[in-house]
Amino acid sequence: MKHRRPAKPNSRIVDEEGREEFFATSRVKSRSFKFKRRHQRWPAIATVLSLIPCLLFIRNLITTNRESELSPFPPNWWDVQNQASLLLRCPQPQHAPKWNCYNDLVDENSDTVDRAKRLFEYDPNDNRSKEEHRFDDRIPHLLIFTHKYNIFDCSVTASNSTSPNMYTLAENAKATVKAYSRIWPDLHFVYLSDNDCIDALNRTEPGLIPFFNDVKLEGMFKADLCRVAYLCLHGGYYFDVDLLVVRPFTAPKNSTFVTVKGEGSPGGSDFRGFFQAFLAAEKDHAIVRLSLRMMLETLSGKRPSSSGLYLGPGSLMEAWMEVQNITDFSNTKNDDYDTYLLKEINLNDQLQVSMYKNLSDVLMSETGSDLLQRVPGDHEDDCKLSTGSWNVCNFAVLDEGDGSIYFYSRVLGTTYCGVCVEKRPKR
């Protein structure tokens, strides 16, 4: 019988059948070593697991900051490139004859714009249009609208529960966005609800909130407060929803404030201050902010209301004069002091028209009457169109520098310009 030599720990032997086996001491030590290594892993794993929430937080923070850098816009701003569906024409309600009238007005407004472009021979490739593609403007490429109802929501503007003239106003606002999107690929637009307006006031002049919430305050005065507060916060281009765009006007490169001198002579009984249906400004502009404070003082009774001037137009004009130290309005130019002022005129007033050769030549031409808005006659038996007791059709906004028209003051389908009224049944 052969005697095996004692083996060293962890050594192995081969039996007669050729099988390898470790000595018991080797197996015990091996198991003990593995247990120790496994036991030592748990604290490390626990440490890693405890760090996961922190790592996730850091990752989310980095992602959020990165997204903020890539898209530094409020969530209610719509990117015209990605929200084109909001600009589609809304389907009309069925079995609502009166809506047909307003639907035709949408087409008539579009025809009015086309006729004006043709008469002034507007060329999208001219020098002015090339300048309009700038990305370094001091005024953001943001279009701002406000209304009691969301004008970009078809369930609201094309519903039997709302007035059908909302349909015309909504389609006009969409046309405004489309017009500017053709010159600004980076365009954003926003609709301001009452809550958005209150938020803007809370961040600029909180004292105006009680006046804004007052049910006695007319909608146009609420818009006065809202537009100025929002421009203070963000800057941009504000449009009334009934302003008809013929050709997009963009602020000259160094201009930081643009609006419109109202129709009439400054200082005359027919003058109403600035026509702020179009108002553009850079963020936190001194004129805009002072105008907001003046409106608060006026509504609070601390500042006398300007004779014959409305709240917003009067405050904006007075703020402009104070900031620019202007005492004689009549001697101002359209491009003084990094501001640019357009002019509203009555196209039916020959005296006003004669002051601008380009406009006068167009109106005196053989087809000059095509420049005027056309209020259609009776729309079959559904309704009739009326201008009401105060006709404000054919007021236009022009550039005094070249006498060319950029806007019509009011689109067809508003209260005093082609509103659709039901016909009384014949007796």
Short mmCIF file of C-alpha atoms in Angstrom, two decimals:
data_model
loop_
_atom_site.label_atom_id
_atom_site.label_comp_id
_atom_site.label_asym_id
_atom_site.label_seq_id
_atom_site.Cartn_x
_atom_site.Cartn_y
_atom_site.Cartn_z
CA MET A 1 0.00 0.00 0.00
CA LYS A 2 1.37 3.31 -1.04
CA HIS A 3 1.61 6.12 1.45
CA ARG A 4 0.64 9.56 0.28
CA ARG A 5 2.87 12.41 1.13
CA PRO A 6 1.06 15.10 3.19
CA ALA A 7 -0.13 17.81 0.86
CA LYS A 8 0.32 21.50 1.34
CA PRO A 9 -2.78 23.65 1.76
CA ASN A 10 -4.50 24.39 -1.54
CA SER A 11 -2.59 21.53 -3.19
CA ARG A 12 -4.41 18.85 -5.05
CA ILE A 13 -3.96 15.12 -5.60
CA VAL A 14 -5.02 12.73 -8.31
CA ASP A 15 -6.55 9.44 -7.25
CA GLU A 16 -6.34 6.18 -9.12
CA GLU A 17 -9.28 7.13 -11.32
CA GLY A 18 -7.62 10.38 -12.32
CA ARG A 19 -9.99 12.69 -10.41
CA GLU A 20 -8.68 15.83 -8.85
CA GLU A 21 -9.74 16.88 -5.42
CA PHE A 22 -8.71 19.57 -2.96
CA PHE A 23 -7.95 18.88 0.58
CA ALA A 24 -10.57 19.90 3.11
CA THR A 25 -8.36 22.64 4.48
CA SER A 26 -8.11 24.18 1.04
CA ARG A 27 -11.89 24.09 0.51
CA VAL A 28 -12.65 25.65 3.85
CA LYS A 29 -10.20 28.46 3.34
CA SER A 30 -11.49 29.08 -0.15
CA ARG A 31 -15.08 29.30 1.06
CA SER A 32 -14.06 31.58 3.89
CA PHE A 33 -12.22 33.87 1.49
CA LYS A 34 -15.21 34.04 -0.88
CA PHE A 35 -17.55 34.82 2.00
CA LYS A 36 -15.31 37.65 3.17
CA ARG A 37 -15.14 39.13 -0.33
CA ARG A 38 -18.92 38.87 -0.71
CA HIS A 39 -19.42 40.41 2.72
CA GLN A 40 -17.08 43.28 1.84
CA ARG A 41 -19.03 44.04 -1.36
CA TRP A 42 -22.29 44.94 0.38
CA PRO A 43 -21.11 48.23 1.93
CA ALA A 44 -19.75 49.33 -1.44
CA ILE A 45 -23.00 48.41 -3.20
CA ALA A 46 -25.02 50.21 -0.54
CA THR A 47 -22.85 53.29 -0.99
CA VAL A 48 -23.38 53.26 -4.76
CA LEU A 49 -27.13 52.80 -4.33
CA SER A 50 -27.30 55.72 -1.93
CA LEU A 51 -25.62 57.92 -4.53
CA ILE A 52 -28.14 57.13 -7.29
CA PRO A 53 -30.74 59.74 -6.22
CA CYS A 54 -28.02 62.39 -6.11
CA LEU A 55 -26.72 61.37 -9.51
CA LEU A 56 -30.23 61.45 -10.97
CA PHE A 57 -30.80 64.90 -9.49
CA ILE A 58 -27.57 66.19 -11.03
CA ARG A 59 -28.46 64.66 -14.38
CA ASN A 60 -31.93 66.25 -14.35
CA LEU A 61 -30.43 69.59 -13.35
CA ILE A 62 -27.97 69.46 -16.24
CA THR A 63 -30.71 68.40 -18.65
CA THR A 64 -33.01 71.19 -17.47
CA ASN A 65 -30.28 73.79 -17.83
CA ARG A 66 -29.41 72.49 -21.26
CA GLU A 67 -33.04 72.60 -22.38
CA SER A 68 -33.31 76.10 -20.93
CA GLU A 69 -30.32 77.19 -22.98
CA LEU A 70 -31.73 75.61 -26.13
CA SER A 71 -35.29 76.92 -25.63
CA PRO A 72 -35.30 79.97 -23.33
CA PHE A 73 -38.98 80.66 -23.94
CA PRO A 74 -42.00 80.53 -21.63
CA PRO A 75 -44.12 77.39 -22.12
CA ASN A 76 -47.09 79.31 -23.54
CA TRP A 77 -45.04 80.72 -26.42
CA TRP A 78 -45.74 78.88 -29.66
CA ASP A 79 -42.97 78.23 -32.14
CA VAL A 80 -44.37 78.94 -35.60
CA GLN A 81 -42.29 76.11 -37.06
CA ASN A 82 -43.72 73.47 -34.72
CA GLN A 83 -47.23 74.84 -34.10
CA ALA A 84 -48.37 75.41 -37.67
CA SER A 85 -51.55 73.42 -36.97
CA LEU A 86 -52.79 76.32 -34.82
CA LEU A 87 -52.83 78.51 -37.92
CA LEU A 88 -55.15 76.31 -39.98
CA ARG A 89 -58.56 77.70 -40.84
CA CYS A 90 -61.25 76.44 -38.48
CA PRO A 91 -64.26 74.53 -39.84
CA GLN A 92 -67.52 76.38 -39.36
CA PRO A 93 -70.43 75.03 -37.33
CA GLN A 94 -73.09 73.28 -39.36
CA HIS A 95 -76.56 74.71 -39.88
CA ALA A 96 -75.46 78.23 -38.91
CA PRO A 97 -76.23 80.51 -41.88
CA LYS A 98 -74.94 83.64 -40.19
CA TRP A 99 -71.47 82.12 -40.11
CA ASN A 100 -71.39 82.06 -43.90
CA CYS A 101 -71.39 85.84 -43.83
CA TYR A 102 -68.33 86.00 -41.59
CA ASN A 103 -66.61 83.28 -43.57
CA ASP A 104 -66.97 85.44 -46.68
CA LEU A 105 -65.53 88.39 -44.76
CA VAL A 106 -62.37 86.37 -44.10
CA ASP A 107 -61.96 85.96 -47.86
CA GLU A 108 -62.77 89.63 -48.49
CA ASN A 109 -60.10 90.71 -46.00
CA SER A 110 -57.58 88.55 -47.80
CA ASP A 111 -58.61 90.09 -51.13
CA THR A 112 -58.19 93.58 -49.65
CA VAL A 113 -54.61 92.76 -48.70
CA ASP A 114 -53.87 91.36 -52.15
CA ARG A 115 -55.24 94.47 -53.86
CA ALA A 116 -53.16 96.78 -51.65
CA LYS A 117 -50.00 94.78 -52.32
CA ARG A 118 -50.62 94.98 -56.04
CA LEU A 119 -51.29 98.73 -56.01
CA PHE A 120 -48.13 99.51 -54.04
CA GLU A 121 -46.16 96.93 -56.02
CA TYR A 122 -44.76 95.38 -52.89
CA ASP A 123 -41.86 93.11 -53.76
CA PRO A 124 -40.88 90.50 -51.15
CA ASN A 125 -37.31 90.67 -52.46
CA ASP A 126 -36.77 94.41 -52.03
CA ASN A 127 -34.08 95.81 -49.70
CA ARG A 128 -36.46 96.42 -46.82
CA SER A 129 -37.62 92.82 -46.87
CA LYS A 130 -34.04 91.58 -46.88
CA GLU A 131 -33.35 93.62 -43.76
CA GLU A 132 -36.39 92.07 -42.12
CA HIS A 133 -34.60 88.72 -41.90
CA ARG A 134 -32.21 90.04 -39.23
CA PHE A 135 -31.59 87.95 -36.14
CA ASP A 136 -29.89 90.71 -34.13
CA ASP A 137 -32.93 92.93 -33.58
CA ARG A 138 -33.28 94.56 -30.18
CA ILE A 139 -37.01 93.85 -30.21
CA PRO A 140 -37.75 90.10 -29.97
CA HIS A 141 -39.48 88.31 -32.83
CA LEU A 142 -42.54 87.62 -30.70
CA LEU A 143 -46.13 88.41 -31.72
CA ILE A 144 -48.47 89.10 -28.80
CA PHE A 145 -52.27 88.87 -28.84
CA THR A 146 -54.84 89.13 -26.08
CA HIS A 147 -58.59 88.63 -26.04
CA LYS A 148 -61.34 87.39 -23.80
CA TYR A 149 -61.33 84.11 -25.74
CA ASN A 150 -58.46 82.01 -27.06
CA ILE A 151 -58.39 83.03 -30.71
CA PHE A 152 -56.18 80.07 -31.66
CA ASP A 153 -58.60 77.44 -30.34
CA CYS A 154 -61.11 76.29 -32.96
CA SER A 155 -63.37 74.79 -30.29
CA VAL A 156 -63.86 78.37 -29.07
CA THR A 157 -63.77 80.53 -32.19
CA ALA A 158 -65.86 78.21 -34.36
CA SER A 159 -68.50 77.30 -31.82
CA ASN A 160 -72.18 78.17 -31.74
CA SER A 161 -71.66 79.20 -28.13
CA THR A 162 -69.58 82.24 -29.16
CA SER A 163 -70.30 85.17 -31.45
CA PRO A 164 -69.49 84.40 -35.11
CA ASN A 165 -67.44 87.58 -35.46
CA MET A 166 -64.87 85.79 -33.28
CA TYR A 167 -64.27 83.57 -36.29
CA THR A 168 -63.27 86.54 -38.45
CA LEU A 169 -61.00 87.98 -35.75
CA ALA A 170 -59.34 84.62 -35.13
CA GLU A 171 -58.60 84.04 -38.80
CA ASN A 172 -57.20 87.56 -39.04
CA ALA A 173 -54.81 86.93 -36.14
CA LYS A 174 -53.64 83.73 -37.82
CA ALA A 175 -53.04 85.67 -41.04
CA THR A 176 -50.87 88.11 -39.05
CA VAL A 177 -48.72 85.26 -37.73
CA LYS A 178 -48.40 83.74 -41.20
CA ALA A 179 -47.33 87.08 -42.69
CA TYR A 180 -44.52 87.54 -40.16
CA SER A 181 -43.46 83.90 -40.31
CA ARG A 182 -42.48 84.44 -43.94
CA ILE A 183 -39.80 86.95 -42.91
CA TRP A 184 -38.83 85.55 -39.49
CA PRO A 185 -38.11 81.80 -39.37
CA ASP A 186 -37.47 82.14 -35.62
CA LEU A 187 -40.91 83.66 -34.95
CA HIS A 188 -42.87 82.90 -31.77
CA PHE A 189 -46.42 83.98 -30.94
CA VAL A 190 -48.47 83.99 -27.77
CA TYR A 191 -52.09 84.39 -26.74
CA LEU A 192 -52.61 86.06 -23.37
CA SER A 193 -55.56 84.91 -21.29
CA ASP A 194 -56.84 86.90 -18.32
CA ASN A 195 -54.67 84.75 -16.05
CA ASP A 196 -51.60 85.51 -18.18
CA CYS A 197 -52.40 89.21 -17.96
CA ILE A 198 -52.79 89.05 -14.18
CA ASP A 199 -49.46 87.23 -13.89
CA ALA A 200 -47.76 89.93 -16.00
CA LEU A 201 -49.31 92.69 -13.87
CA ASN A 202 -48.28 90.92 -10.68
CA ARG A 203 -44.67 90.96 -11.87
CA THR A 204 -44.73 94.60 -13.01
CA GLU A 205 -47.43 96.73 -11.32
CA PRO A 206 -49.43 94.59 -8.83
CA GLY A 207 -51.50 97.62 -7.89
CA LEU A 208 -53.25 97.37 -11.26
CA ILE A 209 -54.68 93.90 -10.60
CA PRO A 210 -57.80 95.12 -8.71
CA PHE A 211 -58.61 97.45 -11.61
CA PHE A 212 -58.07 94.66 -14.13
CA ASN A 213 -60.42 92.37 -12.20
CA ASP A 214 -63.09 95.06 -11.91
CA VAL A 215 -66.08 93.87 -13.96
CA LYS A 216 -66.86 97.49 -14.80
CA LEU A 217 -63.57 97.96 -16.66
CA GLU A 218 -64.14 97.60 -20.41
CA GLY A 219 -62.24 94.99 -22.36
CA MET A 220 -60.24 97.54 -24.35
CA PHE A 221 -58.91 99.05 -21.10
CA LYS A 222 -57.95 95.61 -19.83
CA ALA A 223 -56.02 95.14 -23.06
CA ASP A 224 -54.28 98.49 -22.40
CA LEU A 225 -52.98 97.16 -19.08
CA CYS A 226 -52.13 93.68 -20.31
CA ARG A 227 -50.17 94.57 -23.45
CA VAL A 228 -47.94 97.07 -21.67
CA ALA A 229 -47.25 94.78 -18.70
CA TYR A 230 -46.29 91.88 -20.98
CA LEU A 231 -44.06 94.05 -23.14
CA CYS A 232 -42.29 95.19 -19.98
CA LEU A 233 -41.48 91.58 -19.15
CA HIS A 234 -40.55 90.20 -22.55
CA GLY A 235 -40.64 92.80 -25.31
CA GLY A 236 -42.06 91.94 -28.73
CA TYR A 237 -44.75 93.04 -31.17
CA TYR A 238 -48.28 93.51 -29.89
CA PHE A 239 -51.26 93.39 -32.29
CA ASP A 240 -54.95 93.99 -31.76
CA VAL A 241 -56.79 91.02 -33.22
CA ASP A 242 -58.69 93.31 -35.62
CA LEU A 243 -55.59 94.97 -37.14
CA LEU A 244 -55.31 93.84 -40.77
CA VAL A 245 -51.71 93.37 -41.93
CA VAL A 246 -50.94 94.32 -45.52
CA ARG A 247 -47.18 94.17 -45.21
CA PRO A 248 -45.29 93.20 -42.05
CA PHE A 249 -43.64 96.21 -40.47
CA THR A 250 -40.45 95.51 -38.55
CA ALA A 251 -38.59 97.97 -36.39
CA PRO A 252 -35.50 99.55 -37.97
CA LYS A 253 -32.30 98.06 -36.64
CA ASN A 254 -31.60 100.58 -33.89
CA SER A 255 -35.20 101.25 -32.89
CA THR A 256 -36.39 100.00 -29.52
CA PHE A 257 -39.92 101.43 -29.51
CA VAL A 258 -42.46 101.55 -32.33
CA THR A 259 -46.12 102.54 -32.35
CA VAL A 260 -48.61 104.64 -34.32
CA LYS A 261 -49.65 108.27 -34.06
CA GLY A 262 -53.42 108.28 -33.99
CA GLU A 263 -55.55 109.77 -36.75
CA GLY A 264 -56.04 113.51 -36.50
CA SER A 265 -53.80 116.46 -35.73
CA PRO A 266 -51.83 116.47 -32.45
CA GLY A 267 -53.49 118.93 -30.12
CA GLY A 268 -56.70 118.94 -32.13
CA SER A 269 -60.09 117.87 -30.82
CA ASP A 270 -60.00 114.81 -33.09
CA PHE A 271 -56.66 113.52 -31.79
CA ARG A 272 -56.70 110.51 -29.46
CA GLY A 273 -53.02 109.98 -28.73
CA PHE A 274 -51.13 106.92 -29.87
CA PHE A 275 -52.97 104.22 -31.80
CA GLN A 276 -51.55 101.28 -29.91
CA ALA A 277 -53.28 98.55 -31.87
CA PHE A 278 -49.68 98.04 -33.02
CA LEU A 279 -47.01 98.44 -30.37
CA ALA A 280 -43.48 97.06 -30.42
CA ALA A 281 -40.76 97.53 -27.82
CA GLU A 282 -37.72 95.90 -26.36
CA LYS A 283 -37.92 94.30 -22.94
CA ASP A 284 -38.41 96.70 -20.01
CA HIS A 285 -38.41 99.80 -22.21
CA ALA A 286 -38.54 103.05 -20.21
CA ILE A 287 -41.54 104.41 -22.15
CA VAL A 288 -43.55 101.24 -21.69
CA ARG A 289 -42.79 100.97 -17.99
CA LEU A 290 -43.63 104.64 -17.35
CA SER A 291 -46.88 104.23 -19.27
CA LEU A 292 -47.84 101.37 -16.97
CA ARG A 293 -47.18 103.49 -13.90
CA MET A 294 -49.14 106.41 -15.36
CA MET A 295 -52.16 104.18 -15.92
CA LEU A 296 -52.00 103.07 -12.29
CA GLU A 297 -51.88 106.69 -11.14
CA THR A 298 -54.78 107.61 -13.42
CA LEU A 299 -56.99 104.72 -12.29
CA SER A 300 -56.07 105.44 -8.66
CA GLY A 301 -57.12 109.08 -9.03
CA LYS A 302 -53.60 110.36 -8.36
CA ARG A 303 -53.15 111.64 -11.91
CA PRO A 304 -55.73 113.64 -13.88
CA SER A 305 -57.00 111.91 -16.98
CA SER A 306 -55.87 113.59 -20.19
CA SER A 307 -58.69 115.52 -21.79
CA GLY A 308 -60.17 113.63 -24.71
CA LEU A 309 -57.58 110.83 -24.54
CA TYR A 310 -58.25 107.20 -23.79
CA LEU A 311 -56.41 105.47 -20.93
CA GLY A 312 -53.83 103.47 -22.88
CA PRO A 313 -53.23 105.75 -25.88
CA GLY A 314 -52.99 108.86 -23.68
CA SER A 315 -50.66 107.30 -21.10
CA LEU A 316 -48.39 105.86 -23.76
CA MET A 317 -48.08 109.18 -25.59
CA GLU A 318 -47.41 111.12 -22.38
CA ALA A 319 -44.81 108.58 -21.27
CA TRP A 320 -43.09 108.87 -24.65
CA MET A 321 -43.02 112.67 -24.41
CA GLU A 322 -41.66 112.60 -20.85
CA VAL A 323 -38.94 110.02 -21.51
CA GLN A 324 -37.84 111.72 -24.74
CA ASN A 325 -38.25 115.22 -23.23
CA ILE A 326 -40.60 116.30 -26.01
CA THR A 327 -42.73 119.39 -25.55
CA ASP A 328 -43.95 120.03 -29.10
CA PHE A 329 -45.55 116.95 -30.60
CA SER A 330 -46.14 118.54 -34.01
CA ASN A 331 -42.43 118.95 -34.76
CA THR A 332 -41.40 115.36 -34.09
CA LYS A 333 -40.10 113.12 -36.84
CA ASN A 334 -41.07 109.54 -37.36
CA ASP A 335 -37.64 108.28 -36.33
CA ASP A 336 -36.51 110.45 -33.41
CA TYR A 337 -34.49 109.07 -30.49
CA ASP A 338 -34.35 105.34 -31.28
CA THR A 339 -38.15 105.33 -31.59
CA TYR A 340 -40.14 104.94 -34.78
CA LEU A 341 -43.66 106.30 -35.22
CA LEU A 342 -46.05 105.24 -37.94
CA LYS A 343 -49.16 107.27 -38.76
CA GLU A 344 -52.86 106.41 -38.95
CA ILE A 345 -54.90 108.24 -41.59
CA ASN A 346 -58.38 108.17 -43.06
CA LEU A 347 -58.18 107.02 -46.67
CA ASN A 348 -61.43 108.86 -47.42
CA ASP A 349 -59.98 112.18 -46.24
CA GLN A 350 -58.42 113.82 -49.29
CA LEU A 351 -56.59 116.42 -47.22
CA GLN A 352 -54.82 113.76 -45.17
CA VAL A 353 -54.06 111.65 -48.22
CA SER A 354 -52.59 114.61 -50.14
CA MET A 355 -49.79 114.89 -47.58
CA TYR A 356 -48.25 111.64 -48.83
CA LYS A 357 -47.38 111.62 -52.53
CA ASN A 358 -46.98 107.88 -52.90
CA LEU A 359 -50.35 107.20 -51.30
CA SER A 360 -52.03 110.03 -53.19
CA ASP A 361 -50.71 108.74 -56.53
CA VAL A 362 -52.04 105.27 -55.78
CA LEU A 363 -55.51 106.48 -54.83
CA MET A 364 -55.68 108.82 -57.83
CA SER A 365 -54.75 106.06 -60.25
CA GLU A 366 -57.31 104.32 -62.45
CA THR A 367 -57.60 101.40 -60.04
CA GLY A 368 -57.06 103.45 -56.89
CA SER A 369 -60.47 102.59 -55.48
CA ASP A 370 -59.22 99.02 -55.08
CA LEU A 371 -57.31 100.25 -52.05
CA LEU A 372 -60.52 100.86 -50.14
CA GLN A 373 -62.14 98.20 -48.01
CA ARG A 374 -65.34 96.93 -49.53
CA VAL A 375 -68.26 96.23 -47.26
CA PRO A 376 -70.31 93.63 -49.16
CA GLY A 377 -74.03 94.06 -49.62
CA ASP A 378 -76.67 91.67 -48.34
CA HIS A 379 -75.47 88.11 -47.98
CA GLU A 380 -78.38 86.27 -49.57
CA ASP A 381 -81.13 86.07 -46.95
CA ASP A 382 -78.95 85.23 -43.96
CA CYS A 383 -77.79 88.62 -42.78
CA LYS A 384 -76.65 92.03 -43.88
CA LEU A 385 -73.43 93.91 -43.31
CA SER A 386 -73.38 97.28 -41.64
CA THR A 387 -70.80 99.82 -40.51
CA GLY A 388 -73.00 100.99 -37.67
CA SER A 389 -73.38 104.62 -36.67
CA TRP A 390 -69.62 105.22 -36.63
CA ASN A 391 -67.82 104.03 -39.76
CA VAL A 392 -64.17 103.23 -39.09
CA CYS A 393 -63.51 101.28 -42.26
CA ASN A 394 -60.70 102.54 -44.50
CA PHE A 395 -58.44 103.85 -41.79
CA ALA A 396 -54.90 102.76 -42.53
CA VAL A 397 -51.46 102.83 -40.93
CA LEU A 398 -48.63 104.06 -43.10
CA ASP A 399 -44.96 104.92 -42.92
CA GLU A 400 -44.63 108.69 -43.26
CA GLY A 401 -41.18 108.17 -44.73
CA ASP A 402 -42.43 106.60 -47.96
CA GLY A 403 -46.22 106.87 -47.74
CA SER A 404 -46.75 103.12 -48.08
CA ILE A 405 -49.47 101.26 -46.19
CA TYR A 406 -48.63 98.52 -43.73
CA PHE A 407 -51.95 97.94 -41.93
CA TYR A 408 -55.65 98.64 -42.10
CA SER A 409 -56.76 99.82 -38.67
CA ARG A 410 -59.70 97.42 -38.53
CA VAL A 411 -60.56 94.26 -40.32
CA LEU A 412 -63.96 93.81 -41.94
CA GLY A 413 -66.25 92.12 -39.45
CA THR A 414 -65.75 94.39 -36.45
CA THR A 415 -68.42 96.43 -34.70
CA TYR A 416 -67.98 99.59 -36.78
CA CYS A 417 -66.63 98.09 -39.97
CA GLY A 418 -68.73 95.55 -41.79
CA VAL A 419 -70.35 93.83 -38.85
CA CYS A 420 -72.90 91.21 -39.81
CA VAL A 421 -76.37 91.86 -38.42
CA GLU A 422 -79.40 89.64 -38.83
CA LYS A 423 -82.16 90.86 -41.09
CA ARG A 424 -85.57 91.36 -39.61
CA PRO A 425 -88.21 89.07 -41.09
CA LYS A 426 -90.47 90.69 -43.64
CA ARG A 427 -94.00 91.44 -42.48
#
